[in-house]
């Protein structure tokens, strides 16, 4: 044993000696200048992130600074440190002036983002005034200095981009004085500056002419089309047009409207204020798209309901025709028309026609259900988002072999016409969730960067549509414009004439309610399909923030109305018009006729009906409360107290709690917006005195961080504070 131990020690010492000699040999070769290559090359990977992100505040601006250590090859000298910074927040003046310095500071996307979103926090006139004041005092000692040259180049870049992308900003000025002051201050030593000066002067001349001839301009823009003549409308004439032709004409109309869409009109801060007095003309490009959506949905309704004398088999052919048109719209990536047709077929006046659906071809019904699944709210409308992501810029739709074979003869590339509500929803939610200003009063420009991500998607899809070519079919266009506008009452009256009320509906798909504007239901019924300007709601979170927001909302629309459809006890009219079988909340196009509801007149554009009970002896008795997007917690508590015959002035003594599944509770913030703070998993609320103990088994959920994140956990609150 001893000899074996000594042998092992000898072998170990020998191996150690050899390894030291090899180490000394390799280490001494570079010092001796030997050039023999090493038999083995080792690459070392450092898993550490050497980037450092910090915030720096400098004279009215907060920058997000990224400092990154750059490493070169092993034999190269030590590399330096790269530094880039972008604006996170700042005062109005500093953000405008940063346009002239953004490129030199590595913030290359600032100009594009600012010009796309600045209308949310300032005006064109204010931006021009700040830039003009700066141009009157340029940096540098003379025109030839390096500082002045860089400044002049930045000025040309800013105004060239602005004039090219948003010429309407300059043409919408009330008078030309700002442009006449700006033009002489542009750089004098470049051809690009001379071209900019000439363009500004032409616009100033147009503004002067407009000021001198206001009547002629007004007459030019006030031309309106004549209302359709109902006597010329032939509902069954739609059967004479091939489905492909109808889809082609609808895609032509939608594409032309989508190309003319001004992306910043979709900003939540602009679109959500569209119904306010004095803002009737804002977001005109979005309103035009909405009117087309309503017009098409109304055409589907009118063609299926107006011929009340048809047999159920004949009316079923009309349903099959529109299903065929919807399929052709899908093949053309026209999601806007597709959704309008599907929502019309799912509306109550058509949905309840039991005999008609029974006589509809089974294969057509199967295709209809497949198309309806595209807009299913499963997993927060994940299928419709995936389709838009996959086919947004592709040349053709991603269809199965059967459909591809049918459409092989189309050689022209297709653009994608999205359902615009997807972007209106995201931008409205983003505008609601993220603060416009920081606590120190600075404008939150990080919010504008997130909004730009959505606007960039719109512009990308618009570029895919610009090369599309269509041929007009006058016969169909004439029929389409002859369709009369049906009010909700007319739709239900025609539907009841076709099939008497009270018979159960056989369709498995629940109707779809899509209501995004209800300024006054009593007036909207008379002009629903033709004049309503806000039908859109579509769900598509574009980043983690929106994903967190939407996963708690069953229908996070621009404006949504989730209603308990059980009829009120004292409303006999509504009970007779409402189908008896469907009892759960559903979504349906406002232009497709929703149940007349006399108790919601005067409501705001965004609203939801909730049920509130008090923590009293009769606490099981719920009272229905209409909550709008403008209602804060004290307002809702006051209304609930009044409904329960309590003193509405005792608001400060109560707290509002949403009762969630699995025995959980959601405490609504004392100053929060109830409409956006609540989740869509329940419409039941509890009014409890402050300081009272929660019932056993209930788990309160605090929303003190943000009313829009009802279920955020404590670990994520720090992240939310940094985001907001």
mmCIF file of N, CA, C and O in Angstrom, residues 554 561-568 574 578 582-586 595 597 599-600 608-611 622-626 683-684:
data_model
loop_
_atom_site.group_PDB
_atom_site.id
_atom_site.type_symbol
_atom_site.label_atom_id
_atom_site.label_comp_id
_atom_site.label_asym_id
_atom_site.label_seq_id
_atom_site.Cartn_x
_atom_site.Cartn_y
_atom_site.Cartn_z
ATOM 1 N N UNK A 554 -62.844 41.596 -21.750
ATOM 2 C CA UNK A 554 -63.481 40.654 -22.659
ATOM 3 C C UNK A 554 -63.678 41.271 -24.025
ATOM 4 O O UNK A 554 -63.557 40.642 -25.045
ATOM 5 N N UNK A 561 -70.273 48.085 -25.168
ATOM 6 C CA UNK A 561 -71.469 48.050 -24.337
ATOM 7 C C UNK A 561 -71.805 46.602 -24.097
ATOM 8 O O UNK A 561 -72.376 45.943 -24.944
ATOM 9 N N UNK A 562 -71.410 46.095 -22.936
ATOM 10 C CA UNK A 562 -71.752 44.737 -22.554
ATOM 11 C C UNK A 562 -72.992 44.812 -21.696
ATOM 12 O O UNK A 562 -72.977 45.402 -20.626
ATOM 13 N N UNK A 563 -74.072 44.230 -22.165
ATOM 14 C CA UNK A 563 -75.355 44.424 -21.516
ATOM 15 C C UNK A 563 -75.905 43.108 -21.025
ATOM 16 O O UNK A 563 -75.753 42.076 -21.664
ATOM 17 N N UNK A 564 -76.552 43.147 -19.889
ATOM 18 C CA UNK A 564 -77.345 42.014 -19.426
ATOM 19 C C UNK A 564 -78.641 42.035 -20.213
ATOM 20 O O UNK A 564 -79.460 42.928 -20.062
ATOM 21 N N UNK A 565 -78.825 41.069 -21.107
ATOM 22 C CA UNK A 565 -79.925 41.139 -22.058
ATOM 23 C C UNK A 565 -81.255 40.708 -21.498
ATOM 24 O O UNK A 565 -82.243 40.661 -22.221
ATOM 25 N N UNK A 566 -81.332 40.333 -20.248
ATOM 26 C CA UNK A 566 -82.634 40.017 -19.683
ATOM 27 C C UNK A 566 -83.462 41.280 -19.613
ATOM 28 O O UNK A 566 -83.005 42.298 -19.108
ATOM 29 N N UNK A 567 -84.686 41.292 -20.150
ATOM 30 C CA UNK A 567 -85.455 42.519 -20.265
ATOM 31 C C UNK A 567 -85.896 43.035 -18.918
ATOM 32 O O UNK A 567 -86.152 42.272 -17.988
ATOM 33 N N UNK A 568 -85.977 44.368 -18.763
ATOM 34 C CA UNK A 568 -86.474 44.939 -17.517
ATOM 35 C C UNK A 568 -87.919 44.553 -17.292
ATOM 36 O O UNK A 568 -88.684 44.319 -18.225
ATOM 37 N N UNK A 574 -89.577 46.361 -25.109
ATOM 38 C CA UNK A 574 -88.286 45.729 -25.337
ATOM 39 C C UNK A 574 -88.396 44.221 -25.250
ATOM 40 O O UNK A 574 -87.749 43.498 -25.975
ATOM 41 N N UNK A 578 -87.204 41.474 -28.269
ATOM 42 C CA UNK A 578 -85.956 40.777 -28.008
ATOM 43 C C UNK A 578 -86.127 39.279 -28.174
ATOM 44 O O UNK A 578 -87.083 38.711 -27.680
ATOM 45 N N UNK A 582 -81.406 33.800 -26.669
ATOM 46 C CA UNK A 582 -80.099 34.293 -26.239
ATOM 47 C C UNK A 582 -80.238 35.097 -24.966
ATOM 48 O O UNK A 582 -80.998 36.043 -24.899
ATOM 49 N N UNK A 583 -79.493 34.722 -23.932
ATOM 50 C CA UNK A 583 -79.575 35.444 -22.669
ATOM 51 C C UNK A 583 -78.222 35.946 -22.214
ATOM 52 O O UNK A 583 -78.118 36.555 -21.174
ATOM 53 N N UNK A 584 -77.179 35.707 -22.984
ATOM 54 C CA UNK A 584 -75.883 36.198 -22.534
ATOM 55 C C UNK A 584 -75.491 37.431 -23.337
ATOM 56 O O UNK A 584 -76.046 37.724 -24.367
ATOM 57 N N UNK A 585 -74.537 38.154 -22.811
ATOM 58 C CA UNK A 585 -74.099 39.362 -23.486
ATOM 59 C C UNK A 585 -73.515 39.000 -24.828
ATOM 60 O O UNK A 585 -72.867 37.982 -24.996
ATOM 61 N N UNK A 586 -73.728 39.862 -25.804
ATOM 62 C CA UNK A 586 -73.174 39.599 -27.113
ATOM 63 C C UNK A 586 -72.818 40.905 -27.774
ATOM 64 O O UNK A 586 -73.191 41.980 -27.346
ATOM 65 N N UNK A 595 -81.107 45.817 -29.932
ATOM 66 C CA UNK A 595 -82.382 45.942 -29.263
ATOM 67 C C UNK A 595 -82.628 47.374 -28.838
ATOM 68 O O UNK A 595 -81.809 47.975 -28.166
ATOM 69 N N UNK A 597 -83.324 50.253 -26.655
ATOM 70 C CA UNK A 597 -83.219 50.361 -25.214
ATOM 71 C C UNK A 597 -83.555 51.773 -24.805
ATOM 72 O O UNK A 597 -82.789 52.679 -24.995
ATOM 73 N N UNK A 599 -83.901 53.024 -21.901
ATOM 74 C CA UNK A 599 -83.391 53.518 -20.627
ATOM 75 C C UNK A 599 -81.947 53.953 -20.686
ATOM 76 O O UNK A 599 -81.310 54.144 -19.691
ATOM 77 N N UNK A 600 -81.379 54.107 -21.895
ATOM 78 C CA UNK A 600 -79.990 54.520 -21.992
ATOM 79 C C UNK A 600 -79.833 55.790 -22.793
ATOM 80 O O UNK A 600 -78.787 56.046 -23.347
ATOM 81 N N UNK A 608 -71.227 51.001 -20.186
ATOM 82 C CA UNK A 608 -71.412 49.610 -19.833
ATOM 83 C C UNK A 608 -72.394 49.547 -18.671
ATOM 84 O O UNK A 608 -72.376 50.396 -17.785
ATOM 85 N N UNK A 609 -73.270 48.564 -18.704
ATOM 86 C CA UNK A 609 -74.245 48.389 -17.633
ATOM 87 C C UNK A 609 -73.693 47.390 -16.616
ATOM 88 O O UNK A 609 -73.301 46.280 -16.974
ATOM 89 N N UNK A 610 -73.649 47.808 -15.354
ATOM 90 C CA UNK A 610 -73.176 46.936 -14.287
ATOM 91 C C UNK A 610 -74.280 46.765 -13.246
ATOM 92 O O UNK A 610 -75.262 47.509 -13.246
ATOM 93 N N UNK A 611 -74.101 45.779 -12.371
ATOM 94 C CA UNK A 611 -75.074 45.531 -11.301
ATOM 95 C C UNK A 611 -74.368 45.730 -9.965
ATOM 96 O O UNK A 611 -73.310 45.157 -9.725
ATOM 97 N N UNK A 622 -79.718 43.431 -6.485
ATOM 98 C CA UNK A 622 -78.834 44.199 -7.349
ATOM 99 C C UNK A 622 -79.604 45.344 -8.000
ATOM 100 O O UNK A 622 -80.781 45.214 -8.329
ATOM 101 N N UNK A 623 -78.898 46.445 -8.221
ATOM 102 C CA UNK A 623 -79.432 47.573 -8.972
ATOM 103 C C UNK A 623 -78.537 47.792 -10.190
ATOM 104 O O UNK A 623 -77.316 47.759 -10.088
ATOM 105 N N UNK A 624 -79.152 48.020 -11.336
ATOM 106 C CA UNK A 624 -78.391 48.242 -12.565
ATOM 107 C C UNK A 624 -77.965 49.702 -12.654
ATOM 108 O O UNK A 624 -78.762 50.615 -12.416
ATOM 109 N N UNK A 625 -76.705 49.911 -13.008
ATOM 110 C CA UNK A 625 -76.135 51.250 -13.146
ATOM 111 C C UNK A 625 -75.466 51.337 -14.509
ATOM 112 O O UNK A 625 -74.743 50.424 -14.913
ATOM 113 N N UNK A 626 -75.696 52.432 -15.212
ATOM 114 C CA UNK A 626 -75.032 52.662 -16.490
ATOM 115 C C UNK A 626 -73.748 53.438 -16.242
ATOM 116 O O UNK A 626 -73.775 54.553 -15.718
ATOM 117 N N UNK A 683 -69.950 41.507 -14.151
ATOM 118 C CA UNK A 683 -70.638 42.802 -14.116
ATOM 119 C C UNK A 683 -71.230 43.061 -12.735
ATOM 120 O O UNK A 683 -72.001 44.002 -12.557
ATOM 121 N N UNK A 684 -70.897 42.233 -11.753
ATOM 122 C CA UNK A 684 -71.445 42.351 -10.405
ATOM 123 C C UNK A 684 -70.493 43.132 -9.507
ATOM 124 O O UNK A 684 -69.290 42.844 -9.462
#
